[in-house]
PDB file of C-alpha atoms in Angstrom:
ATOM      1  CA  LEU A1348      26.047 -81.771 242.331  1.00 76.00           C
ATOM      2  CA  GLY A1349      29.264 -83.336 241.067  1.00 81.00           C
ATOM      3  CA  GLN A1350      30.949 -83.740 244.427  1.00 83.00           C
ATOM      4  CA  ILE A1351      27.797 -85.235 245.938  1.00 86.00           C
ATOM      5  CA  LEU A1352      27.551 -87.772 243.123  1.00 88.00           C
ATOM      6  CA  ILE A1353      31.241 -88.722 243.249  1.00 88.00           C
ATOM      7  CA  TYR A1354      31.400 -89.037 247.010  1.00 88.00           C
ATOM      8  CA  GLY A1355      28.033 -90.795 247.037  1.00 88.00           C
ATOM      9  CA  TYR A1356      29.274 -93.504 244.668  1.00 88.00           C
ATOM     10  CA  LEU A1357      32.542 -93.881 246.588  1.00 90.00           C
ATOM     11  CA  GLY A1358      30.623 -93.932 249.872  1.00 89.00           C
ATOM     12  CA  LYS A1359      28.569 -96.872 248.655  1.00 89.00           C
ATOM     13  CA  ILE A1360      31.779 -98.779 247.967  1.00 90.00           C
ATOM     14  CA  PHE A1361      33.877 -97.841 250.992  1.00 91.00           C
ATOM     15  CA  GLY A1362      31.146 -96.946 253.493  1.00 88.00           C
ATOM     16  CA  LEU A1363      29.639 -93.644 254.584  1.00 85.00           C
ATOM     17  CA  ALA A1364      32.260 -93.126 257.294  1.00 85.00           C
ATOM     18  CA  SER A1365      34.949 -92.880 254.608  1.00 87.00           C
ATOM     19  CA  ILE A1366      33.423 -89.800 252.941  1.00 88.00           C
ATOM     20  CA  GLU A1367      35.121 -87.348 255.300  1.00 88.00           C
ATOM     21  CA  PHE A1368      38.546 -88.628 254.151  1.00 91.00           C
ATOM     22  CA  PHE A1369      38.013 -88.415 250.377  1.00 91.00           C
ATOM     23  CA  THR A1370      38.966 -84.741 250.011  1.00 91.00           C
ATOM     24  CA  ALA A1371      42.266 -85.253 251.850  1.00 91.00           C
ATOM     25  CA  ILE A1372      43.017 -88.331 249.728  1.00 92.00           C
ATOM     26  CA  PHE A1373      42.327 -86.459 246.506  1.00 93.00           C
ATOM     27  CA  ALA A1374      44.498 -83.593 247.773  1.00 93.00           C
ATOM     28  CA  PHE A1375      47.411 -86.008 248.205  1.00 93.00           C
ATOM     29  CA  LEU A1376      46.823 -87.458 244.731  1.00 94.00           C
ATOM     30  CA  GLY A1377      46.758 -83.912 243.392  1.00 94.00           C
ATOM     31  CA  VAL A1378      50.172 -83.227 244.922  1.00 95.00           C
ATOM     32  CA  LEU A1379      51.544 -86.398 243.293  1.00 95.00           C
ATOM     33  CA  ALA A1380      50.102 -85.290 239.956  1.00 95.00           C
ATOM     34  CA  PHE A1381      51.666 -81.849 240.469  1.00 94.00           C
ATOM     35  CA  TRP A1382      55.020 -83.551 241.051  1.00 95.00           C
ATOM     36  CA  GLY A1383      54.610 -85.402 237.756  1.00 94.00           C
ATOM     37  CA  ILE A1384      53.693 -82.214 235.889  1.00 91.00           C
ATOM     38  CA  VAL A1385      56.673 -80.245 237.209  1.00 90.00           C
ATOM     39  CA  ASN A1386      58.990 -83.197 236.572  1.00 91.00           C
ATOM     40  CA  TYR A1387      57.719 -83.343 232.980  1.00 89.00           C
ATOM     41  CA  PHE A1388      58.619 -79.723 232.320  1.00 85.00           C
ATOM     42  CA  PHE A1389      61.739 -79.446 234.487  1.00 82.00           C
ATOM     43  CA  ASN A1390      63.426 -82.158 236.597  1.00 85.00           C
ATOM     44  CA  ARG A1391      63.002 -84.285 239.714  1.00 90.00           C
ATOM     45  CA  LYS A1392      64.730 -81.821 242.039  1.00 90.00           C
ATOM     46  CA  ILE A1393      62.481 -78.908 241.109  1.00 87.00           C
ATOM     47  CA  ALA A1394      59.466 -81.236 241.192  1.00 89.00           C
ATOM     48  CA  PHE A1395      60.337 -82.394 244.721  1.00 93.00           C
ATOM     49  CA  TRP A1396      60.706 -78.905 246.184  1.00 91.00           C
ATOM     50  CA  SER A1397      57.654 -77.617 244.342  1.00 88.00           C
ATOM     51  CA  SER A1398      55.524 -80.480 245.641  1.00 92.00           C
ATOM     52  CA  LEU A1399      56.878 -80.004 249.154  1.00 92.00           C
ATOM     53  CA  LEU A1400      55.866 -76.345 249.078  1.00 88.00           C
ATOM     54  CA  MET A1401      52.448 -77.302 247.756  1.00 89.00           C
ATOM     55  CA  ILE A1402      51.691 -80.001 250.319  1.00 90.00           C
ATOM     56  CA  PHE A1403      52.455 -77.603 253.199  1.00 88.00           C
ATOM     57  CA  HIS A1404      50.595 -74.688 251.661  1.00 85.00           C
ATOM     58  CA  PRO A1405      48.192 -73.325 254.323  1.00 84.00           C
ATOM     59  CA  VAL A1406      45.278 -73.038 251.890  1.00 84.00           C
ATOM     60  CA  LEU A1407      45.651 -76.652 250.761  1.00 88.00           C
ATOM     61  CA  LEU A1408      45.906 -77.900 254.355  1.00 87.00           C
ATOM     62  CA  TYR A1409      42.876 -75.869 255.404  1.00 88.00           C
ATOM     63  CA  TYR A1410      40.515 -76.849 252.583  1.00 86.00           C
ATOM     64  CA  ALA A1411      41.707 -80.466 252.447  1.00 87.00           C
ATOM     65  CA  ASN A1412      40.263 -80.829 255.951  1.00 86.00           C
ATOM     66  CA  ARG A1413      36.865 -79.498 254.859  1.00 84.00           C
ATOM     67  CA  ALA A1414      35.370 -82.685 253.460  1.00 81.00           C
ATOM     68  CA  MET A1415      32.438 -81.226 251.530  1.00 85.00           C
ATOM     69  CA  MET A1416      34.089 -78.073 250.193  1.00 83.00           C
ATOM     70  CA  ASN A1417      35.005 -78.756 246.599  1.00 85.00           C
ATOM     71  CA  ASN A1418      37.897 -76.297 246.091  1.00 86.00           C
ATOM     72  CA  VAL A1419      40.681 -78.802 246.695  1.00 91.00           C
ATOM     73  CA  LEU A1420      38.787 -81.611 244.965  1.00 91.00           C
ATOM     74  CA  LEU A1421      38.410 -79.537 241.795  1.00 92.00           C
ATOM     75  CA  ILE A1422      42.078 -78.492 241.659  1.00 92.00           C
ATOM     76  CA  SER A1423      43.246 -82.040 242.416  1.00 94.00           C
ATOM     77  CA  LEU A1424      41.129 -83.518 239.616  1.00 94.00           C
ATOM     78  CA  VAL A1425      42.401 -80.875 237.182  1.00 94.00           C
ATOM     79  CA  LEU A1426      46.019 -81.629 238.147  1.00 95.00           C
ATOM     80  CA  ILE A1427      45.461 -85.377 237.734  1.00 96.00           C
ATOM     81  CA  ALA A1428      43.801 -84.827 234.347  1.00 95.00           C
ATOM     82  CA  LEU A1429      46.655 -82.552 233.267  1.00 94.00           C
ATOM     83  CA  TYR A1430      49.291 -85.094 234.282  1.00 95.00           C
ATOM     84  CA  LEU A1431      47.460 -87.850 232.384  1.00 96.00           C
ATOM     85  CA  PHE A1432      47.120 -85.605 229.331  1.00 95.00           C
ATOM     86  CA  LEU A1433      50.870 -84.942 229.310  1.00 93.00           C
ATOM     87  CA  GLN A1434      51.528 -88.675 229.637  1.00 94.00           C
ATOM     88  CA  SER A1435      49.122 -89.294 226.752  1.00 94.00           C
ATOM     89  CA  LEU A1436      51.120 -86.967 224.543  1.00 91.00           C
ATOM     90  CA  GLU A1437      54.450 -88.392 225.665  1.00 90.00           C
ATOM     91  CA  LYS A1438      53.666 -92.134 225.586  1.00 91.00           C
ATOM     92  CA  ASN A1439      50.641 -92.350 223.264  1.00 90.00           C
ATOM     93  CA  LYS A1440      48.991 -95.074 225.346  1.00 92.00           C
ATOM     94  CA  ILE A1441      45.230 -95.583 225.138  1.00 93.00           C
ATOM     95  CA  TYR A1442      44.805 -95.987 228.915  1.00 93.00           C
ATOM     96  CA  TYR A1443      46.383 -92.585 229.502  1.00 94.00           C
ATOM     97  CA  TYR A1444      43.940 -90.990 227.064  1.00 94.00           C
ATOM     98  CA  LEU A1445      40.943 -92.752 228.594  1.00 95.00           C
ATOM     99  CA  SER A1446      42.070 -91.924 232.135  1.00 95.00           C
ATOM    100  CA  PHE A1447      42.502 -88.305 231.100  1.00 95.00           C
ATOM    101  CA  GLY A1448      38.922 -88.253 229.809  1.00 94.00           C
ATOM    102  CA  LEU A1449      37.686 -89.777 233.071  1.00 94.00           C
ATOM    103  CA  PHE A1450      39.324 -87.216 235.346  1.00 95.00           C
ATOM    104  CA  PHE A1451      38.562 -84.306 233.028  1.00 94.00           C
ATOM    105  CA  GLY A1452      34.893 -85.304 233.151  1.00 92.00           C
ATOM    106  CA  LEU A1453      35.017 -85.583 236.947  1.00 92.00           C
ATOM    107  CA  ALA A1454      36.578 -82.108 237.207  1.00 92.00           C
ATOM    108  CA  VAL A1455      33.832 -80.596 235.059  1.00 89.00           C
ATOM    109  CA  MET A1456      31.252 -82.393 237.207  1.00 89.00           C
ATOM    110  CA  ILE A1457      32.509 -80.549 240.269  1.00 88.00           C
ATOM    111  CA  ARG A1458      32.144 -77.058 238.813  1.00 83.00           C
ATOM    112  CA  THR A1459      30.699 -76.923 235.341  1.00 79.00           C
ATOM    113  CA  SER A1460      31.103 -73.144 235.254  1.00 76.00           C
ATOM    114  CA  GLU A1461      34.900 -73.643 235.325  1.00 81.00           C
ATOM    115  CA  LEU A1462      34.835 -75.544 232.017  1.00 83.00           C
ATOM    116  CA  VAL A1463      36.162 -72.561 230.051  1.00 83.00           C
ATOM    117  CA  TRP A1464      39.405 -71.949 231.939  1.00 83.00           C
ATOM    118  CA  ILE A1465      40.007 -75.668 232.486  1.00 87.00           C
ATOM    119  CA  SER A1466      39.683 -76.280 228.743  1.00 89.00           C
ATOM    120  CA  LEU A1467      42.036 -73.375 227.988  1.00 88.00           C
ATOM    121  CA  ILE A1468      44.828 -75.055 229.952  1.00 87.00           C
ATOM    122  CA  PHE A1469      44.587 -78.201 227.848  1.00 90.00           C
ATOM    123  CA  LEU A1470      44.105 -76.209 224.647  1.00 90.00           C
ATOM    124  CA  ILE A1471      47.361 -74.302 225.193  1.00 86.00           C
ATOM    125  CA  ILE A1472      49.289 -77.540 225.725  1.00 87.00           C
ATOM    126  CA  ALA A1473      47.570 -79.178 222.742  1.00 89.00           C
ATOM    127  CA  LEU A1474      48.565 -76.303 220.448  1.00 87.00           C
ATOM    128  CA  PHE A1475      52.211 -76.863 221.341  1.00 84.00           C
ATOM    129  CA  ASN A1476      51.926 -80.616 220.728  1.00 86.00           C
ATOM    130  CA  LEU A1477      49.709 -80.989 217.658  1.00 87.00           C
ATOM    131  CA  LYS A1478      52.093 -83.514 216.090  1.00 87.00           C
ATOM    132  CA  LYS A1479      52.019 -85.723 219.188  1.00 89.00           C
ATOM    133  CA  ILE A1480      48.225 -85.941 219.477  1.00 91.00           C
ATOM    134  CA  ASN A1481      46.547 -89.184 218.490  1.00 93.00           C
ATOM    135  CA  TRP A1482      43.226 -87.741 217.365  1.00 92.00           C
ATOM    136  CA  LEU A1483      41.285 -90.994 217.483  1.00 94.00           C
ATOM    137  CA  LYS A1484      42.340 -91.649 221.079  1.00 94.00           C
ATOM    138  CA  LEU A1485      41.657 -88.026 221.976  1.00 93.00           C
ATOM    139  CA  ILE A1486      38.118 -88.302 220.591  1.00 95.00           C
ATOM    140  CA  LEU A1487      37.618 -91.426 222.715  1.00 95.00           C
ATOM    141  CA  SER A1488      38.769 -89.517 225.783  1.00 94.00           C
ATOM    142  CA  VAL A1489      36.251 -86.761 225.012  1.00 94.00           C
ATOM    143  CA  VAL A1490      33.511 -89.404 224.738  1.00 95.00           C
ATOM    144  CA  ILE A1491      34.547 -90.771 228.152  1.00 95.00           C
ATOM    145  CA  ALA A1492      34.415 -87.255 229.634  1.00 93.00           C
ATOM    146  CA  ILE A1493      30.896 -86.724 228.247  1.00 92.00           C
ATOM    147  CA  LEU A1494      29.700 -90.081 229.593  1.00 94.00           C
ATOM    148  CA  VAL A1495      31.116 -89.246 233.019  1.00 91.00           C
ATOM    149  CA  PHE A1496      29.289 -85.920 233.011  1.00 90.00           C
ATOM    150  CA  ILE A1497      25.876 -87.292 231.967  1.00 89.00           C
ATOM    151  CA  PRO A1498      24.735 -88.156 235.552  1.00 89.00           C
ATOM    152  CA  VAL A1499      24.864 -84.435 236.377  1.00 85.00           C
ATOM    153  CA  LEU A1500      22.409 -83.706 233.553  1.00 83.00           C
ATOM    154  CA  PHE A1501      19.992 -86.322 234.852  1.00 84.00           C
ATOM    155  CA  GLN A1502      20.213 -84.907 238.376  1.00 83.00           C
ATOM    156  CA  ASN A1503      19.545 -81.421 237.001  1.00 76.00           C
ATOM    157  CA  GLN A1504      16.431 -82.749 235.318  1.00 78.00           C
ATOM    158  CA  LYS A1505      15.237 -84.422 238.524  1.00 80.00           C
ATOM    159  CA  LEU A1506      15.875 -81.409 240.740  1.00 76.00           C
ATOM    160  CA  TYR A1507      15.039 -78.504 238.460  1.00 71.00           C
ATOM    161  CA  GLY A1508      12.919 -80.037 235.722  1.00 72.00           C
ATOM    162  CA  ASP A1509      15.426 -79.417 232.934  1.00 70.00           C
ATOM    163  CA  TYR A1510      18.731 -81.013 231.905  1.00 71.00           C
ATOM    164  CA  PHE A1511      20.487 -77.674 231.386  1.00 69.00           C
ATOM    165  CA  THR A1512      19.012 -75.803 234.333  1.00 67.00           C
ATOM    166  CA  THR A1513      21.229 -74.788 237.255  1.00 62.00           C
ATOM    167  CA  GLY A1514      20.154 -73.814 240.765  1.00 60.00           C
ATOM    168  CA  TYR A1515      21.698 -71.463 243.286  1.00 50.00           C
ATOM    169  CA  SER A1516      20.709 -70.753 246.887  1.00 37.00           C
ATOM    170  CA  LYS A1517      20.253 -67.158 248.065  1.00 36.00           C
ATOM    171  CA  LEU A1518      21.126 -65.690 244.678  1.00 45.00           C
ATOM    172  CA  GLU A1519      19.852 -62.205 244.088  1.00 40.00           C
ATOM    173  CA  SER A1520      17.171 -61.820 241.484  1.00 39.00           C
ATOM    174  CA  GLU A1521      18.579 -61.040 238.064  1.00 45.00           C
ATOM    175  CA  SER A1522      15.359 -61.195 236.131  1.00 43.00           C
ATOM    176  CA  GLU A1523      16.389 -58.036 234.266  1.00 44.00           C
ATOM    177  CA  GLN A1524      19.157 -60.062 232.652  1.00 47.00           C
ATOM    178  CA  GLY A1525      16.893 -62.862 231.503  1.00 45.00           C
ATOM    179  CA  ILE A1526      17.201 -65.121 234.537  1.00 44.00           C
ATOM    180  CA  GLU A1527      13.814 -66.380 235.616  1.00 45.00           C
ATOM    181  CA  ILE A1528      13.030 -66.907 239.298  1.00 41.00           C
ATOM    182  CA  LEU A1529      11.049 -70.083 239.791  1.00 44.00           C
ATOM    183  CA  ASP A1530       9.329 -71.477 242.844  1.00 44.00           C
ATOM    184  CA  ILE A1531      10.829 -74.725 244.096  1.00 42.00           C
ATOM    185  CA  SER A1532       7.382 -76.315 243.831  1.00 43.00           C
ATOM    186  CA  GLU A1533       7.730 -76.268 240.043  1.00 46.00           C
ATOM    187  CA  SER A1534      10.310 -79.043 240.275  1.00 46.00           C
ATOM    188  CA  ASN A1535       9.218 -82.458 239.079  1.00 46.00           C
ATOM    189  CA  GLU A1536      10.473 -83.954 242.342  1.00 46.00           C
ATOM    190  CA  THR A1537       8.970 -83.490 245.800  1.00 45.00           C
ATOM    191  CA  VAL A1538      11.549 -81.396 247.627  1.00 44.00           C
ATOM    192  CA  GLN A1539      11.394 -80.176 251.207  1.00 45.00           C
ATOM    193  CA  ARG A1540      10.965 -76.387 251.278  1.00 42.00           C
ATOM    194  CA  ASP A1541      13.719 -74.325 252.850  1.00 43.00           C
ATOM    195  CA  GLU A1542      13.796 -70.847 254.346  1.00 40.00           C
ATOM    196  CA  GLN A1543      16.103 -69.806 251.536  1.00 40.00           C
ATOM    197  CA  ALA A1544      14.632 -69.324 248.105  1.00 40.00           C
ATOM    198  CA  LEU A1545      15.848 -71.559 245.341  1.00 45.00           C
ATOM    199  CA  VAL A1546      16.796 -69.568 242.305  1.00 46.00           C
ATOM    200  CA  VAL A1547      16.727 -71.424 239.039  1.00 47.00           C
ATOM    201  CA  SER A1548      18.187 -70.071 235.845  1.00 47.00           C
ATOM    202  CA  LYS A1549      16.024 -71.302 232.997  1.00 48.00           C
ATOM    203  CA  THR A1550      17.555 -71.089 229.570  1.00 47.00           C
ATOM    204  CA  ASP A1551      15.387 -71.002 226.508  1.00 50.00           C
ATOM    205  CA  SER A1552      18.117 -70.665 223.900  1.00 49.00           C
ATOM    206  CA  LEU A1553      21.638 -71.862 223.203  1.00 54.00           C
ATOM    207  CA  THR A1554      22.999 -68.365 223.831  1.00 59.00           C
ATOM    208  CA  LYS A1555      21.412 -68.083 227.259  1.00 55.00           C
ATOM    209  CA  MET A1556      22.468 -71.619 228.150  1.00 56.00           C
ATOM    210  CA  THR A1557      26.074 -70.829 227.216  1.00 63.00           C
ATOM    211  CA  LYS A1558      25.948 -67.619 229.247  1.00 61.00           C
ATOM    212  CA  ALA A1559      24.573 -69.486 232.240  1.00 58.00           C
ATOM    213  CA  LEU A1560      27.414 -72.005 231.911  1.00 62.00           C
ATOM    214  CA  ILE A1561      30.228 -69.470 231.530  1.00 64.00           C
ATOM    215  CA  ALA A1562      28.889 -66.707 233.787  1.00 65.00           C
ATOM    216  CA  PRO A1563      26.076 -68.119 235.961  1.00 63.00           C
ATOM    217  CA  PHE A1564      26.013 -64.996 238.139  1.00 65.00           C
ATOM    218  CA  GLY A1565      26.070 -62.615 235.197  1.00 67.00           C
ATOM    219  CA  VAL A1566      28.814 -60.292 233.956  1.00 71.00           C
ATOM    220  CA  HIS A1567      29.420 -57.175 236.055  1.00 77.00           C
ATOM    221  CA  GLU A1568      32.457 -55.333 234.681  1.00 82.00           C
ATOM    222  CA  PHE A1569      32.728 -52.697 237.415  1.00 86.00           C
ATOM    223  CA  LEU A1570      32.389 -55.289 240.160  1.00 86.00           C
ATOM    224  CA  MET A1571      35.079 -57.429 238.493  1.00 83.00           C
ATOM    225  CA  ILE A1572      37.514 -54.491 238.437  1.00 88.00           C
ATOM    226  CA  LYS A1573      36.657 -53.564 242.024  1.00 89.00           C
ATOM    227  CA  ASN A1574      37.173 -57.114 243.314  1.00 85.00           C
ATOM    228  CA  PHE A1575      40.414 -57.484 241.365  1.00 83.00           C
ATOM    229  CA  TYR A1576      41.761 -54.311 242.976  1.00 86.00           C
ATOM    230  CA  GLN A1577      40.593 -55.139 246.496  1.00 85.00           C
ATOM    231  CA  TYR A1578      41.531 -58.823 246.625  1.00 79.00           C
ATOM    232  CA  GLY A1579      44.224 -59.027 243.966  1.00 76.00           C
ATOM    233  CA  LEU A1580      46.160 -55.829 244.606  1.00 80.00           C
ATOM    234  CA  TYR A1581      45.160 -54.029 247.799  1.00 82.00           C
ATOM    235  CA  ILE A1582      44.729 -56.746 250.429  1.00 81.00           C
ATOM    236  CA  PHE A1583      47.396 -59.163 249.144  1.00 76.00           C
ATOM    237  CA  TRP A1584      49.840 -56.599 247.765  1.00 81.00           C
ATOM    238  CA  TRP A1585      52.855 -58.659 248.928  1.00 80.00           C
ATOM    239  CA  LEU A1586      51.700 -61.393 246.553  1.00 76.00           C
ATOM    240  CA  SER A1587      50.685 -59.014 243.776  1.00 82.00           C
ATOM    241  CA  ILE A1588      54.116 -57.403 243.462  1.00 85.00           C
ATOM    242  CA  PRO A1589      55.937 -60.712 242.692  1.00 82.00           C
ATOM    243  CA  MET A1590      53.058 -61.602 240.340  1.00 79.00           C
ATOM    244  CA  ILE A1591      53.543 -58.401 238.329  1.00 85.00           C
ATOM    245  CA  ILE A1592      57.316 -58.919 238.219  1.00 85.00           C
ATOM    246  CA  GLY A1593      56.805 -62.536 237.147  1.00 78.00           C
ATOM    247  CA  LEU A1594      54.364 -61.505 234.426  1.00 80.00           C
ATOM    248  CA  ALA A1595      56.897 -59.010 233.074  1.00 83.00           C
ATOM    249  CA  LEU A1596      59.574 -61.738 232.993  1.00 79.00           C
ATOM    250  CA  VAL A1597      57.175 -64.129 231.264  1.00 75.00           C
ATOM    251  CA  LEU A1598      56.488 -61.600 228.507  1.00 76.00           C
ATOM    252  CA  LYS A1599      60.231 -60.972 228.204  1.00 76.00           C
ATOM    253  CA  TYR A1600      61.254 -64.623 227.801  1.00 73.00           C
ATOM    254  CA  LEU A1601      58.197 -65.994 225.988  1.00 68.00           C
ATOM    255  CA  PHE A1602      59.191 -64.692 222.582  1.00 70.00           C
ATOM    256  CA  ARG A1603      62.842 -65.692 222.685  1.00 70.00           C
ATOM    257  CA  LYS A1604      63.755 -67.718 219.607  1.00 65.00           C
ATOM    258  CA  ASN A1605      66.073 -70.131 221.445  1.00 67.00           C
ATOM    259  CA  LEU A1606      63.461 -71.072 224.038  1.00 66.00           C
ATOM    260  CA  ASP A1607      62.523 -74.765 223.907  1.00 68.00           C
ATOM    261  CA  GLN A1608      58.920 -75.904 223.490  1.00 65.00           C
ATOM    262  CA  LYS A1609      58.394 -77.151 227.050  1.00 67.00           C
ATOM    263  CA  LYS A1610      59.449 -73.846 228.575  1.00 65.00           C
ATOM    264  CA  LYS A1611      57.174 -72.003 226.162  1.00 64.00           C
ATOM    265  CA  GLN A1612      54.267 -74.140 227.328  1.00 65.00           C
ATOM    266  CA  VAL A1613      54.993 -73.300 230.977  1.00 67.00           C
ATOM    267  CA  LEU A1614      55.316 -69.579 230.249  1.00 61.00           C
ATOM    268  CA  SER A1615      52.121 -69.587 228.175  1.00 59.00           C
ATOM    269  CA  TYR A1616      50.248 -71.268 231.011  1.00 55.00           C
TER     270      TYR A1616
END
């Protein structure tokens, strides 16, 4: 729902014809934010070459041209939020904090189920910079993020009859795991029926709601291991080998006593 809401609001301002360009624009802004992040941790030269590699990355070019696919939009918003968070810590300006809250909220709007790993990124950086954090301004940024996210809750209520209910199309029944399959006619709104069933995960407790947020499709350990092997190791083995070598180097250098704080943050991430 998040992308539809964001692009809908922007479309009202700039016209419906502009919607197909928003993803590409956000992709470019994401690259600029990536440049700022790399420059913060390293230097301008490394930032330039890193950003150049990113902007010509085939995956970025492919998905940036798919206007209504939210992969690039999500990553771009996370990168922008991360850059603004680093600037907040470095310069302690209120507008950086508030802007961080805005883009963090927008990122969570796009894919709420990604909240956990997105938050972990900022948590790691925060732990390394506890002395730099202005807690009052940070609280204000959290309030901004919550306010930005509220429209999604209202849309959930309109579509599914509950603020914390999420819907998925063509999702296999998981009623054994406590996910209830509801007919679309139970929605408070009049919605045109589709050939595909609408599966709604109703949560009747905080525990179930949290599970639906973190793992909306359930937790399947064997399937996770199988997919990791097939897609992470077997098919893309030429990428997996450098990853394993890099991970070994990270573990080697992370605990060096003479390593400065910024490099520790990068290695931890």
